[in-house]
Amino acid sequence: MTSTIDFDKTGKNVHDIVIDTAGGPLAAVKLCVINNGDGPRVLLVAGIHGDEYEAQLALHHLVDDIDADAVRGRIIIIPEANFPASSQGVRCSPSDGANMNRTFPGDRGGSPTERLAAFLFHDVLPHADMVIDVHSGGPTYKGEAISFAFHTPECRVPYDDVLRTMEGFQLPYITYQDGISTTLVGAAAEAGTAAIELEGGGTTLLEQKNANVFVRALKSGLRQFGVLRGAADEARTVSRHLDVKSQNMFEADVGGLLEHRVGLGQSIEAGDLVAVIHPFGAFGQPPRQVRARAPGIVISQRSLLSVKPGDCLGNTGTPR
C-alpha cells in the first residue's frame, strides 16, 4: 500500500489507495470516510464481485448523498472493492482469476486479489464495528432483495442491534444460512466485527430502480443503527424470515437450455416442477424436469439460460 488513511479526520474525505504487487501497482481503491463525533462505526462495501453493478451504483449514490452533518460516528464507503474486476465488468479479477469473496482474510504477500482482501481485512475493517457487504445477481442471477447476517459472541455490536438494523432495511426477506469463513462477512464475524450481507437484483440490464432499492434500504437501516441521524423509514415492509439451506437449491443435472416454470416470489412445495432443461441436440425427447427438494419461496433464479451439469438454477427460502 503506497499511502495511508487518516480514519479519524473529521468531515468527509476521499482517499485513493494503491495496492502494490510483485508485478507493480495493482489498482487504486477509492474510499470515502465520513466522520462526525462519537457514535457507531460502519463499513459499507460493494464490488467484491466486479460485475454486480447495482450494489456499486448504490454506494456511489450514498457517497454523493451523505454529508458529514448527517452522520453520528463514522461511515466508510468503498463502492468498488475489487476495482480490477469492476473496471473490466467481470466477476473475478483478470489479474489472477480469483474469487475475492473466497480469499479473506487475505495475504499481504499473496496474489493480487489476496492482497486486496488483506487490505480490506487488516487495514480497513478494524476501523468499523459493523460491515455491510452489498451484492447483486450480476449477469448470471436475478434475485429478490434479502439481507442476512453473521455474528459471534466476540462481536462488538450485539446481535439484537444487528437484527434491528436488518429489519430497518425493510427488504422483503431476512434469511438464515450457513457462513463461509473465507467471505468478507464470514471472516469479519470471526474477527469480532458484526457482518451483514445484502443481495438482490441482477441481469445485464442495470435499472436505476434496482439500485435505488439498496439506497433506500441502506439509508433506513443506517438510521435504525444510529450512525445516520433521523429515524428509520416508517415501516412499509415487514421482512419475512427464511431458512436457506443446501436443500433449498435446485441445480442442473444435464446441459441444455433452461426454461423456468416458476417466478420470483412464488411459493412452492417440495416436488413441485420449478424448471425444465432442453438438452442440446436432443430432438424428439422430453425436456429434463427439475423439481424442488424443499418447500419455500423462490428468492433467486439463474438468468443465463445455457446451463451445464452442476449449475445452480435457483434458490428458495423456507419460512421459519
PDB file of C-alpha atoms in Angstrom:
ATOM      1  CA  MET A   1       0.000   0.000   0.000  1.00  0.00           C
ATOM      2  CA  THR A   2       1.555   3.248  -1.133  1.00  0.00           C
ATOM      3  CA  SER A   3      -0.338   5.699   1.093  1.00  0.00           C
ATOM      4  CA  THR A   4      -2.070   5.804   4.453  1.00  0.00           C
ATOM      5  CA  ILE A   5      -5.560   6.760   5.563  1.00  0.00           C
ATOM      6  CA  ASP A   6      -6.456   9.017   8.474  1.00  0.00           C
ATOM      7  CA  PHE A   7      -9.642   7.290   9.595  1.00  0.00           C
ATOM      8  CA  ASP A   8     -10.135   9.821  12.415  1.00  0.00           C
ATOM      9  CA  LYS A   9     -10.091  13.013  10.347  1.00  0.00           C
ATOM     10  CA  THR A  10     -13.296  14.966  10.847  1.00  0.00           C
ATOM     11  CA  GLY A  11     -15.574  15.582   7.877  1.00  0.00           C
ATOM     12  CA  LYS A  12     -15.981  13.844   4.530  1.00  0.00           C
ATOM     13  CA  ASN A  13     -12.706  12.739   2.957  1.00  0.00           C
ATOM     14  CA  VAL A  14     -11.903  10.685  -0.132  1.00  0.00           C
ATOM     15  CA  HIS A  15      -8.755   8.565  -0.391  1.00  0.00           C
ATOM     16  CA  ASP A  16      -7.093   6.762  -3.316  1.00  0.00           C
ATOM     17  CA  ILE A  17      -5.054   3.779  -2.171  1.00  0.00           C
ATOM     18  CA  VAL A  18      -2.722   1.883  -4.495  1.00  0.00           C
ATOM     19  CA  ILE A  19      -2.136  -1.783  -3.696  1.00  0.00           C
ATOM     20  CA  ASP A  20       1.383  -2.919  -4.585  1.00  0.00           C
ATOM     21  CA  THR A  21       2.143  -6.341  -6.043  1.00  0.00           C
ATOM     22  CA  ALA A  22       5.296  -8.054  -7.244  1.00  0.00           C
ATOM     23  CA  GLY A  23       4.355  -7.022 -10.782  1.00  0.00           C
ATOM     24  CA  GLY A  24       3.881  -3.369  -9.839  1.00  0.00           C
ATOM     25  CA  PRO A  25       0.915  -1.288  -8.652  1.00  0.00           C
ATOM     26  CA  LEU A  26      -2.372  -3.173  -8.962  1.00  0.00           C
ATOM     27  CA  ALA A  27      -5.074  -0.511  -8.828  1.00  0.00           C
ATOM     28  CA  ALA A  28      -6.332   2.443  -6.882  1.00  0.00           C
ATOM     29  CA  VAL A  29      -9.055   1.584  -4.372  1.00  0.00           C
ATOM     30  CA  LYS A  30     -11.220   4.627  -3.665  1.00  0.00           C
ATOM     31  CA  LEU A  31     -12.631   5.099  -0.161  1.00  0.00           C
ATOM     32  CA  CYS A  32     -14.885   7.753   1.305  1.00  0.00           C
ATOM     33  CA  VAL A  33     -14.518   8.204   5.072  1.00  0.00           C
ATOM     34  CA  ILE A  34     -17.138  10.343   6.829  1.00  0.00           C
ATOM     35  CA  ASN A  35     -16.521  11.225  10.480  1.00  0.00           C
ATOM     36  CA  ASN A  36     -18.635  13.345  12.793  1.00  0.00           C
ATOM     37  CA  GLY A  37     -18.040  12.929  16.508  1.00  0.00           C
ATOM     38  CA  ASP A  38     -18.617   9.852  18.612  1.00  0.00           C
ATOM     39  CA  GLY A  39     -21.031   7.146  17.571  1.00  0.00           C
ATOM     40  CA  PRO A  40     -21.321   3.822  15.746  1.00  0.00           C
ATOM     41  CA  ARG A  41     -18.785   2.922  13.062  1.00  0.00           C
ATOM     42  CA  VAL A  42     -19.923   1.208   9.855  1.00  0.00           C
ATOM     43  CA  LEU A  43     -18.076  -0.017   6.760  1.00  0.00           C
ATOM     44  CA  LEU A  44     -20.096  -0.273   3.522  1.00  0.00           C
ATOM     45  CA  VAL A  45     -18.559  -2.375   0.741  1.00  0.00           C
ATOM     46  CA  ALA A  46     -19.628  -3.259  -2.807  1.00  0.00           C
ATOM     47  CA  GLY A  47     -17.901  -4.539  -5.912  1.00  0.00           C
ATOM     48  CA  ILE A  48     -16.166  -7.546  -4.374  1.00  0.00           C
ATOM     49  CA  HIS A  49     -17.644  -9.197  -7.457  1.00  0.00           C
ATOM     50  CA  GLY A  50     -16.911  -6.757 -10.254  1.00  0.00           C
ATOM     51  CA  ASP A  51     -19.990  -7.459 -12.400  1.00  0.00           C
ATOM     52  CA  GLU A  52     -22.546  -6.751  -9.656  1.00  0.00           C
ATOM     53  CA  TYR A  53     -23.276  -3.179 -10.623  1.00  0.00           C
ATOM     54  CA  GLU A  54     -26.494  -2.302  -8.760  1.00  0.00           C
ATOM     55  CA  ALA A  55     -24.584  -2.658  -5.490  1.00  0.00           C
ATOM     56  CA  GLN A  56     -21.708  -0.483  -6.702  1.00  0.00           C
ATOM     57  CA  LEU A  57     -24.031   2.174  -8.100  1.00  0.00           C
ATOM     58  CA  ALA A  58     -25.967   2.288  -4.819  1.00  0.00           C
ATOM     59  CA  LEU A  59     -22.794   3.029  -2.844  1.00  0.00           C
ATOM     60  CA  HIS A  60     -21.778   5.707  -5.337  1.00  0.00           C
ATOM     61  CA  HIS A  61     -25.153   7.348  -4.660  1.00  0.00           C
ATOM     62  CA  LEU A  62     -24.514   7.165  -0.913  1.00  0.00           C
ATOM     63  CA  VAL A  63     -21.143   8.888  -1.344  1.00  0.00           C
ATOM     64  CA  ASP A  64     -22.941  11.684  -3.162  1.00  0.00           C
ATOM     65  CA  ASP A  65     -25.915  11.854  -0.786  1.00  0.00           C
ATOM     66  CA  ILE A  66     -24.411  11.616   2.716  1.00  0.00           C
ATOM     67  CA  ASP A  67     -22.801  14.707   4.214  1.00  0.00           C
ATOM     68  CA  ALA A  68     -20.826  14.802   7.445  1.00  0.00           C
ATOM     69  CA  ASP A  69     -23.583  16.714   9.257  1.00  0.00           C
ATOM     70  CA  ALA A  70     -25.926  13.754   8.708  1.00  0.00           C
ATOM     71  CA  VAL A  71     -23.523  11.287  10.390  1.00  0.00           C
ATOM     72  CA  ARG A  72     -23.161  10.434  14.049  1.00  0.00           C
ATOM     73  CA  GLY A  73     -19.930   8.462  14.290  1.00  0.00           C
ATOM     74  CA  ARG A  74     -18.193   7.048  11.200  1.00  0.00           C
ATOM     75  CA  ILE A  75     -19.227   5.669   7.808  1.00  0.00           C
ATOM     76  CA  ILE A  76     -16.611   4.217   5.433  1.00  0.00           C
ATOM     77  CA  ILE A  77     -17.826   3.604   1.867  1.00  0.00           C
ATOM     78  CA  ILE A  78     -15.983   1.518  -0.742  1.00  0.00           C
ATOM     79  CA  PRO A  79     -18.117   1.168  -3.901  1.00  0.00           C
ATOM     80  CA  GLU A  80     -15.582  -0.835  -5.959  1.00  0.00           C
ATOM     81  CA  ALA A  81     -13.596  -3.008  -3.592  1.00  0.00           C
ATOM     82  CA  ASN A  82     -12.329  -5.201  -6.434  1.00  0.00           C
ATOM     83  CA  PHE A  83     -11.565  -2.401  -8.878  1.00  0.00           C
ATOM     84  CA  PRO A  84      -9.634  -4.564 -11.385  1.00  0.00           C
ATOM     85  CA  ALA A  85     -12.759  -6.714 -11.831  1.00  0.00           C
ATOM     86  CA  SER A  86     -15.218  -3.792 -11.779  1.00  0.00           C
ATOM     87  CA  SER A  87     -13.315  -1.888 -14.438  1.00  0.00           C
ATOM     88  CA  GLN A  88     -13.457  -4.919 -16.757  1.00  0.00           C
ATOM     89  CA  GLY A  89     -17.072  -5.864 -15.994  1.00  0.00           C
ATOM     90  CA  VAL A  90     -16.178  -9.333 -14.754  1.00  0.00           C
ATOM     91  CA  ARG A  91     -16.905 -11.207 -11.541  1.00  0.00           C
ATOM     92  CA  CYS A  92     -13.298 -12.022 -10.654  1.00  0.00           C
ATOM     93  CA  SER A  93     -10.097 -10.059 -11.108  1.00  0.00           C
ATOM     94  CA  PRO A  94      -8.484 -10.518 -14.538  1.00  0.00           C
ATOM     95  CA  SER A  95      -5.071 -10.319 -12.861  1.00  0.00           C
ATOM     96  CA  ASP A  96      -5.360 -13.770 -11.266  1.00  0.00           C
ATOM     97  CA  GLY A  97      -8.923 -15.052 -11.821  1.00  0.00           C
ATOM     98  CA  ALA A  98      -9.509 -15.452  -8.085  1.00  0.00           C
ATOM     99  CA  ASN A  99     -12.932 -15.065  -6.495  1.00  0.00           C
ATOM    100  CA  MET A 100     -12.253 -12.293  -3.989  1.00  0.00           C
ATOM    101  CA  ASN A 101     -15.094 -13.480  -1.758  1.00  0.00           C
ATOM    102  CA  ARG A 102     -13.237 -16.729  -1.145  1.00  0.00           C
ATOM    103  CA  THR A 103      -9.866 -15.160  -0.249  1.00  0.00           C
ATOM    104  CA  PHE A 104     -10.459 -13.480   3.128  1.00  0.00           C
ATOM    105  CA  PRO A 105      -8.698 -12.640   5.392  1.00  0.00           C
ATOM    106  CA  GLY A 106      -6.255 -12.292   2.518  1.00  0.00           C
ATOM    107  CA  ASP A 107      -2.486 -12.431   2.280  1.00  0.00           C
ATOM    108  CA  ARG A 108      -0.295  -9.310   2.107  1.00  0.00           C
ATOM    109  CA  GLY A 109       2.336 -11.266   0.171  1.00  0.00           C
ATOM    110  CA  GLY A 110      -0.052 -13.315  -1.959  1.00  0.00           C
ATOM    111  CA  SER A 111      -1.764 -12.912  -5.323  1.00  0.00           C
ATOM    112  CA  PRO A 112      -3.188  -9.522  -6.332  1.00  0.00           C
ATOM    113  CA  THR A 113      -6.684 -10.474  -5.154  1.00  0.00           C
ATOM    114  CA  GLU A 114      -5.342 -11.829  -1.869  1.00  0.00           C
ATOM    115  CA  ARG A 115      -3.529  -8.520  -1.317  1.00  0.00           C
ATOM    116  CA  LEU A 116      -6.719  -6.565  -1.954  1.00  0.00           C
ATOM    117  CA  ALA A 117      -8.562  -8.778   0.530  1.00  0.00           C
ATOM    118  CA  ALA A 118      -5.790  -8.306   3.084  1.00  0.00           C
ATOM    119  CA  PHE A 119      -6.033  -4.521   2.700  1.00  0.00           C
ATOM    120  CA  LEU A 120      -9.775  -4.579   3.362  1.00  0.00           C
ATOM    121  CA  PHE A 121      -9.500  -7.011   6.241  1.00  0.00           C
ATOM    122  CA  HIS A 122      -6.420  -5.746   8.058  1.00  0.00           C
ATOM    123  CA  ASP A 123      -6.289  -2.042   7.180  1.00  0.00           C
ATOM    124  CA  VAL A 124      -9.946  -1.001   6.909  1.00  0.00           C
ATOM    125  CA  LEU A 125     -12.155  -3.444   8.816  1.00  0.00           C
ATOM    126  CA  PRO A 126     -10.643  -2.700  12.282  1.00  0.00           C
ATOM    127  CA  HIS A 127     -11.932   0.869  11.969  1.00  0.00           C
ATOM    128  CA  ALA A 128     -15.572  -0.286  11.942  1.00  0.00           C
ATOM    129  CA  ASP A 129     -17.869  -2.023  14.423  1.00  0.00           C
ATOM    130  CA  MET A 130     -20.068  -3.469  11.684  1.00  0.00           C
ATOM    131  CA  VAL A 131     -19.569  -4.197   7.984  1.00  0.00           C
ATOM    132  CA  ILE A 132     -22.345  -4.263   5.393  1.00  0.00           C
ATOM    133  CA  ASP A 133     -21.311  -6.022   2.177  1.00  0.00           C
ATOM    134  CA  VAL A 134     -23.675  -5.303  -0.729  1.00  0.00           C
ATOM    135  CA  HIS A 135     -24.041  -7.756  -3.621  1.00  0.00           C
ATOM    136  CA  SER A 136     -26.374  -8.203  -6.574  1.00  0.00           C
ATOM    137  CA  GLY A 137     -27.067 -11.004  -9.019  1.00  0.00           C
ATOM    138  CA  GLY A 138     -24.743  -9.811 -11.756  1.00  0.00           C
ATOM    139  CA  PRO A 139     -25.393 -11.147 -15.271  1.00  0.00           C
ATOM    140  CA  THR A 140     -25.903 -14.706 -14.020  1.00  0.00           C
ATOM    141  CA  TYR A 141     -28.740 -14.444 -11.479  1.00  0.00           C
ATOM    142  CA  LYS A 142     -31.744 -12.325 -10.636  1.00  0.00           C
ATOM    143  CA  GLY A 143     -32.980 -12.298  -7.061  1.00  0.00           C
ATOM    144  CA  GLU A 144     -35.334 -10.875  -4.517  1.00  0.00           C
ATOM    145  CA  ALA A 145     -33.828  -8.289  -2.164  1.00  0.00           C
ATOM    146  CA  ILE A 146     -32.629 -10.026   1.002  1.00  0.00           C
ATOM    147  CA  SER A 147     -30.317  -9.485   3.943  1.00  0.00           C
ATOM    148  CA  PHE A 148     -28.537 -11.960   6.179  1.00  0.00           C
ATOM    149  CA  ALA A 149     -26.023 -11.649   8.991  1.00  0.00           C
ATOM    150  CA  PHE A 150     -23.116 -13.420  10.635  1.00  0.00           C
ATOM    151  CA  HIS A 151     -22.295 -12.855  14.274  1.00  0.00           C
ATOM    152  CA  THR A 152     -20.182 -14.350  17.042  1.00  0.00           C
ATOM    153  CA  PRO A 153     -20.112 -13.680  20.802  1.00  0.00           C
ATOM    154  CA  GLU A 154     -16.911 -11.691  20.255  1.00  0.00           C
ATOM    155  CA  CYS A 155     -18.626  -9.115  18.002  1.00  0.00           C
ATOM    156  CA  ARG A 156     -18.677  -5.587  19.419  1.00  0.00           C
ATOM    157  CA  VAL A 157     -22.238  -4.973  18.217  1.00  0.00           C
ATOM    158  CA  PRO A 158     -24.899  -7.115  19.971  1.00  0.00           C
ATOM    159  CA  TYR A 159     -26.875  -9.454  17.741  1.00  0.00           C
ATOM    160  CA  ASP A 160     -30.161  -7.750  18.647  1.00  0.00           C
ATOM    161  CA  ASP A 161     -28.806  -4.493  17.187  1.00  0.00           C
ATOM    162  CA  VAL A 162     -27.763  -6.317  14.026  1.00  0.00           C
ATOM    163  CA  LEU A 163     -31.233  -7.830  13.672  1.00  0.00           C
ATOM    164  CA  ARG A 164     -32.902  -4.457  14.226  1.00  0.00           C
ATOM    165  CA  THR A 165     -30.669  -2.982  11.524  1.00  0.00           C
ATOM    166  CA  MET A 166     -31.773  -5.679   9.068  1.00  0.00           C
ATOM    167  CA  GLU A 167     -35.401  -5.062   9.977  1.00  0.00           C
ATOM    168  CA  GLY A 168     -34.716  -1.368   9.405  1.00  0.00           C
ATOM    169  CA  PHE A 169     -33.705  -2.116   5.796  1.00  0.00           C
ATOM    170  CA  GLN A 170     -37.343  -3.087   5.155  1.00  0.00           C
ATOM    171  CA  LEU A 171     -36.348  -5.547   2.456  1.00  0.00           C
ATOM    172  CA  PRO A 172     -38.771  -8.367   1.639  1.00  0.00           C
ATOM    173  CA  TYR A 173     -36.712 -11.099   3.296  1.00  0.00           C
ATOM    174  CA  ILE A 174     -34.212 -11.768   6.081  1.00  0.00           C
ATOM    175  CA  THR A 175     -32.546 -15.119   5.501  1.00  0.00           C
ATOM    176  CA  TYR A 176     -30.568 -17.506   7.695  1.00  0.00           C
ATOM    177  CA  GLN A 177     -27.828 -19.511   6.031  1.00  0.00           C
ATOM    178  CA  ASP A 178     -24.539 -21.184   6.800  1.00  0.00           C
ATOM    179  CA  GLY A 179     -21.487 -18.940   6.774  1.00  0.00           C
ATOM    180  CA  ILE A 180     -18.283 -19.340   4.774  1.00  0.00           C
ATOM    181  CA  SER A 181     -15.203 -18.212   6.670  1.00  0.00           C
ATOM    182  CA  THR A 182     -13.355 -17.020   3.554  1.00  0.00           C
ATOM    183  CA  THR A 183     -16.035 -14.473   2.602  1.00  0.00           C
ATOM    184  CA  LEU A 184     -15.743 -10.910   3.869  1.00  0.00           C
ATOM    185  CA  VAL A 185     -18.770 -11.268   6.142  1.00  0.00           C
ATOM    186  CA  GLY A 186     -17.720 -14.693   7.420  1.00  0.00           C
ATOM    187  CA  ALA A 187     -14.146 -13.643   8.183  1.00  0.00           C
ATOM    188  CA  ALA A 188     -15.300 -10.344   9.717  1.00  0.00           C
ATOM    189  CA  ALA A 189     -17.654 -12.042  12.176  1.00  0.00           C
ATOM    190  CA  GLU A 190     -14.944 -14.478  13.241  1.00  0.00           C
ATOM    191  CA  ALA A 191     -12.673 -11.462  13.882  1.00  0.00           C
ATOM    192  CA  GLY A 192     -15.261  -9.720  16.088  1.00  0.00           C
ATOM    193  CA  THR A 193     -16.918  -7.376  13.575  1.00  0.00           C
ATOM    194  CA  ALA A 194     -20.654  -7.877  13.111  1.00  0.00           C
ATOM    195  CA  ALA A 195     -21.428  -8.514   9.451  1.00  0.00           C
ATOM    196  CA  ILE A 196     -24.461  -8.137   7.211  1.00  0.00           C
ATOM    197  CA  GLU A 197     -24.765  -9.005   3.536  1.00  0.00           C
ATOM    198  CA  LEU A 198     -27.389  -7.586   1.164  1.00  0.00           C
ATOM    199  CA  GLU A 199     -28.273  -9.232  -2.134  1.00  0.00           C
ATOM    200  CA  GLY A 200     -30.818  -8.710  -4.886  1.00  0.00           C
ATOM    201  CA  GLY A 201     -31.404  -7.578  -8.430  1.00  0.00           C
ATOM    202  CA  GLY A 202     -29.210  -8.788 -11.244  1.00  0.00           C
ATOM    203  CA  THR A 203     -29.128  -9.454 -15.020  1.00  0.00           C
ATOM    204  CA  THR A 204     -27.200  -7.344 -17.516  1.00  0.00           C
ATOM    205  CA  LEU A 205     -29.826  -4.569 -17.652  1.00  0.00           C
ATOM    206  CA  LEU A 206     -28.940  -2.061 -14.960  1.00  0.00           C
ATOM    207  CA  GLU A 207     -32.057  -0.153 -13.948  1.00  0.00           C
ATOM    208  CA  GLN A 208     -31.892   2.775 -11.567  1.00  0.00           C
ATOM    209  CA  LYS A 209     -34.886   1.470  -9.628  1.00  0.00           C
ATOM    210  CA  ASN A 210     -32.923  -1.654  -8.661  1.00  0.00           C
ATOM    211  CA  ALA A 211     -30.011   0.390  -7.326  1.00  0.00           C
ATOM    212  CA  ASN A 212     -32.485   2.633  -5.501  1.00  0.00           C
ATOM    213  CA  VAL A 213     -33.795  -0.390  -3.588  1.00  0.00           C
ATOM    214  CA  PHE A 214     -30.365  -0.671  -1.981  1.00  0.00           C
ATOM    215  CA  VAL A 215     -30.001   3.095  -1.472  1.00  0.00           C
ATOM    216  CA  ARG A 216     -33.337   3.366   0.308  1.00  0.00           C
ATOM    217  CA  ALA A 217     -32.737   0.221   2.374  1.00  0.00           C
ATOM    218  CA  LEU A 218     -29.232   1.249   3.457  1.00  0.00           C
ATOM    219  CA  LYS A 219     -30.252   4.749   4.491  1.00  0.00           C
ATOM    220  CA  SER A 220     -33.142   3.405   6.547  1.00  0.00           C
ATOM    221  CA  GLY A 221     -31.017   0.678   8.147  1.00  0.00           C
ATOM    222  CA  LEU A 222     -28.198   3.105   8.961  1.00  0.00           C
ATOM    223  CA  ARG A 223     -30.711   5.394  10.672  1.00  0.00           C
ATOM    224  CA  GLN A 224     -32.008   2.424  12.634  1.00  0.00           C
ATOM    225  CA  PHE A 225     -28.436   1.594  13.701  1.00  0.00           C
ATOM    226  CA  GLY A 226     -27.886   5.210  14.739  1.00  0.00           C
ATOM    227  CA  VAL A 227     -24.968   6.154  12.513  1.00  0.00           C
ATOM    228  CA  LEU A 228     -27.203   8.318  10.287  1.00  0.00           C
ATOM    229  CA  ARG A 229     -29.226  10.971  12.028  1.00  0.00           C
ATOM    230  CA  GLY A 230     -33.008  10.725  11.947  1.00  0.00           C
ATOM    231  CA  ALA A 231     -35.496   7.933  12.408  1.00  0.00           C
ATOM    232  CA  ALA A 232     -35.691   4.856  10.230  1.00  0.00           C
ATOM    233  CA  ASP A 233     -38.295   4.999   7.482  1.00  0.00           C
ATOM    234  CA  GLU A 234     -41.845   4.393   8.570  1.00  0.00           C
ATOM    235  CA  ALA A 235     -42.493   0.683   8.197  1.00  0.00           C
ATOM    236  CA  ARG A 236     -43.730  -0.188   4.714  1.00  0.00           C
ATOM    237  CA  THR A 237     -42.485  -3.767   4.627  1.00  0.00           C
ATOM    238  CA  VAL A 238     -42.246  -6.367   7.381  1.00  0.00           C
ATOM    239  CA  SER A 239     -39.425  -8.699   6.357  1.00  0.00           C
ATOM    240  CA  ARG A 240     -40.253 -12.401   6.231  1.00  0.00           C
ATOM    241  CA  HIS A 241     -37.672 -14.687   7.853  1.00  0.00           C
ATOM    242  CA  LEU A 242     -36.478 -17.605   5.716  1.00  0.00           C
ATOM    243  CA  ASP A 243     -34.085 -20.520   6.158  1.00  0.00           C
ATOM    244  CA  VAL A 244     -31.821 -21.133   3.161  1.00  0.00           C
ATOM    245  CA  LYS A 245     -30.064 -24.487   3.320  1.00  0.00           C
ATOM    246  CA  SER A 246     -28.472 -26.785   0.754  1.00  0.00           C
ATOM    247  CA  GLN A 247     -31.800 -28.466   0.019  1.00  0.00           C
ATOM    248  CA  ASN A 248     -33.263 -25.114  -0.991  1.00  0.00           C
ATOM    249  CA  MET A 249     -31.042 -25.003  -4.091  1.00  0.00           C
ATOM    250  CA  PHE A 250     -32.069 -26.615  -7.359  1.00  0.00           C
ATOM    251  CA  GLU A 251     -29.435 -27.401  -9.956  1.00  0.00           C
ATOM    252  CA  ALA A 252     -28.915 -28.802 -13.430  1.00  0.00           C
ATOM    253  CA  ASP A 253     -28.034 -32.441 -13.967  1.00  0.00           C
ATOM    254  CA  VAL A 254     -27.665 -32.098 -17.735  1.00  0.00           C
ATOM    255  CA  GLY A 255     -26.502 -29.444 -20.175  1.00  0.00           C
ATOM    256  CA  GLY A 256     -29.026 -27.576 -22.263  1.00  0.00           C
ATOM    257  CA  LEU A 257     -31.379 -24.614 -22.413  1.00  0.00           C
ATOM    258  CA  LEU A 258     -33.089 -23.636 -19.174  1.00  0.00           C
ATOM    259  CA  GLU A 259     -36.793 -22.825 -19.020  1.00  0.00           C
ATOM    260  CA  HIS A 260     -38.101 -21.630 -15.648  1.00  0.00           C
ATOM    261  CA  ARG A 261     -41.576 -22.797 -14.668  1.00  0.00           C
ATOM    262  CA  VAL A 262     -41.936 -20.658 -11.516  1.00  0.00           C
ATOM    263  CA  GLY A 263     -41.351 -16.982 -10.783  1.00  0.00           C
ATOM    264  CA  LEU A 264     -39.509 -14.953  -8.171  1.00  0.00           C
ATOM    265  CA  GLY A 265     -41.532 -14.599  -5.004  1.00  0.00           C
ATOM    266  CA  GLN A 266     -43.672 -17.644  -5.781  1.00  0.00           C
ATOM    267  CA  SER A 267     -44.422 -20.155  -3.008  1.00  0.00           C
ATOM    268  CA  ILE A 268     -43.732 -23.767  -3.910  1.00  0.00           C
ATOM    269  CA  GLU A 269     -43.809 -27.180  -2.256  1.00  0.00           C
ATOM    270  CA  ALA A 270     -41.267 -29.986  -2.261  1.00  0.00           C
ATOM    271  CA  GLY A 271     -41.642 -31.918  -5.505  1.00  0.00           C
ATOM    272  CA  ASP A 272     -43.066 -29.004  -7.489  1.00  0.00           C
ATOM    273  CA  LEU A 273     -41.761 -28.531 -11.013  1.00  0.00           C
ATOM    274  CA  VAL A 274     -39.520 -25.451 -10.947  1.00  0.00           C
ATOM    275  CA  ALA A 275     -37.775 -25.692 -14.330  1.00  0.00           C
ATOM    276  CA  VAL A 276     -37.120 -27.875 -17.358  1.00  0.00           C
ATOM    277  CA  ILE A 277     -33.902 -28.250 -19.330  1.00  0.00           C
ATOM    278  CA  HIS A 278     -33.944 -28.889 -23.071  1.00  0.00           C
ATOM    279  CA  PRO A 279     -30.755 -30.909 -23.729  1.00  0.00           C
ATOM    280  CA  PHE A 280     -28.600 -29.608 -26.539  1.00  0.00           C
ATOM    281  CA  GLY A 281     -29.093 -31.509 -29.788  1.00  0.00           C
ATOM    282  CA  ALA A 282     -31.733 -33.841 -28.355  1.00  0.00           C
ATOM    283  CA  PHE A 283     -34.696 -33.632 -30.738  1.00  0.00           C
ATOM    284  CA  GLY A 284     -37.880 -35.559 -30.077  1.00  0.00           C
ATOM    285  CA  GLN A 285     -37.090 -36.120 -26.398  1.00  0.00           C
ATOM    286  CA  PRO A 286     -38.996 -34.690 -23.452  1.00  0.00           C
ATOM    287  CA  PRO A 287     -37.126 -31.985 -21.511  1.00  0.00           C
ATOM    288  CA  ARG A 288     -35.430 -32.917 -18.263  1.00  0.00           C
ATOM    289  CA  GLN A 289     -37.572 -31.895 -15.279  1.00  0.00           C
ATOM    290  CA  VAL A 290     -36.136 -30.094 -12.251  1.00  0.00           C
ATOM    291  CA  ARG A 291     -38.167 -30.317  -9.059  1.00  0.00           C
ATOM    292  CA  ALA A 292     -37.890 -28.543  -5.728  1.00  0.00           C
ATOM    293  CA  ARG A 293     -36.313 -30.505  -2.901  1.00  0.00           C
ATOM    294  CA  ALA A 294     -37.806 -28.331  -0.169  1.00  0.00           C
ATOM    295  CA  PRO A 295     -40.825 -26.073   0.269  1.00  0.00           C
ATOM    296  CA  GLY A 296     -40.273 -22.345   0.219  1.00  0.00           C
ATOM    297  CA  ILE A 297     -40.392 -19.056  -1.627  1.00  0.00           C
ATOM    298  CA  VAL A 298     -38.350 -18.585  -4.805  1.00  0.00           C
ATOM    299  CA  ILE A 299     -35.728 -15.923  -3.994  1.00  0.00           C
ATOM    300  CA  SER A 300     -33.251 -16.276  -6.871  1.00  0.00           C
ATOM    301  CA  GLN A 301     -33.141 -17.661 -10.408  1.00  0.00           C
ATOM    302  CA  ARG A 302     -30.463 -18.138 -12.998  1.00  0.00           C
ATOM    303  CA  SER A 303     -30.598 -15.556 -15.784  1.00  0.00           C
ATOM    304  CA  LEU A 304     -28.148 -17.244 -18.162  1.00  0.00           C
ATOM    305  CA  LEU A 305     -30.258 -19.882 -19.874  1.00  0.00           C
ATOM    306  CA  SER A 306     -27.444 -22.032 -21.230  1.00  0.00           C
ATOM    307  CA  VAL A 307     -26.578 -24.461 -18.435  1.00  0.00           C
ATOM    308  CA  LYS A 308     -24.226 -27.332 -17.749  1.00  0.00           C
ATOM    309  CA  PRO A 309     -24.419 -30.095 -15.139  1.00  0.00           C
ATOM    310  CA  GLY A 310     -23.987 -28.764 -11.621  1.00  0.00           C
ATOM    311  CA  ASP A 311     -25.076 -25.195 -12.374  1.00  0.00           C
ATOM    312  CA  CYS A 312     -27.271 -23.619  -9.726  1.00  0.00           C
ATOM    313  CA  LEU A 313     -30.639 -22.786 -11.287  1.00  0.00           C
ATOM    314  CA  GLY A 314     -32.133 -21.005  -8.299  1.00  0.00           C
ATOM    315  CA  ASN A 315     -32.872 -20.981  -4.598  1.00  0.00           C
ATOM    316  CA  THR A 316     -35.838 -20.935  -2.319  1.00  0.00           C
ATOM    317  CA  GLY A 317     -36.135 -19.865   1.288  1.00  0.00           C
ATOM    318  CA  THR A 318     -38.297 -21.836   3.706  1.00  0.00           C
ATOM    319  CA  PRO A 319     -40.379 -19.652   6.049  1.00  0.00           C
ATOM    320  CA  ARG A 320     -39.491 -20.024   9.712  1.00  0.00           C
TER     321      ARG A 320
END
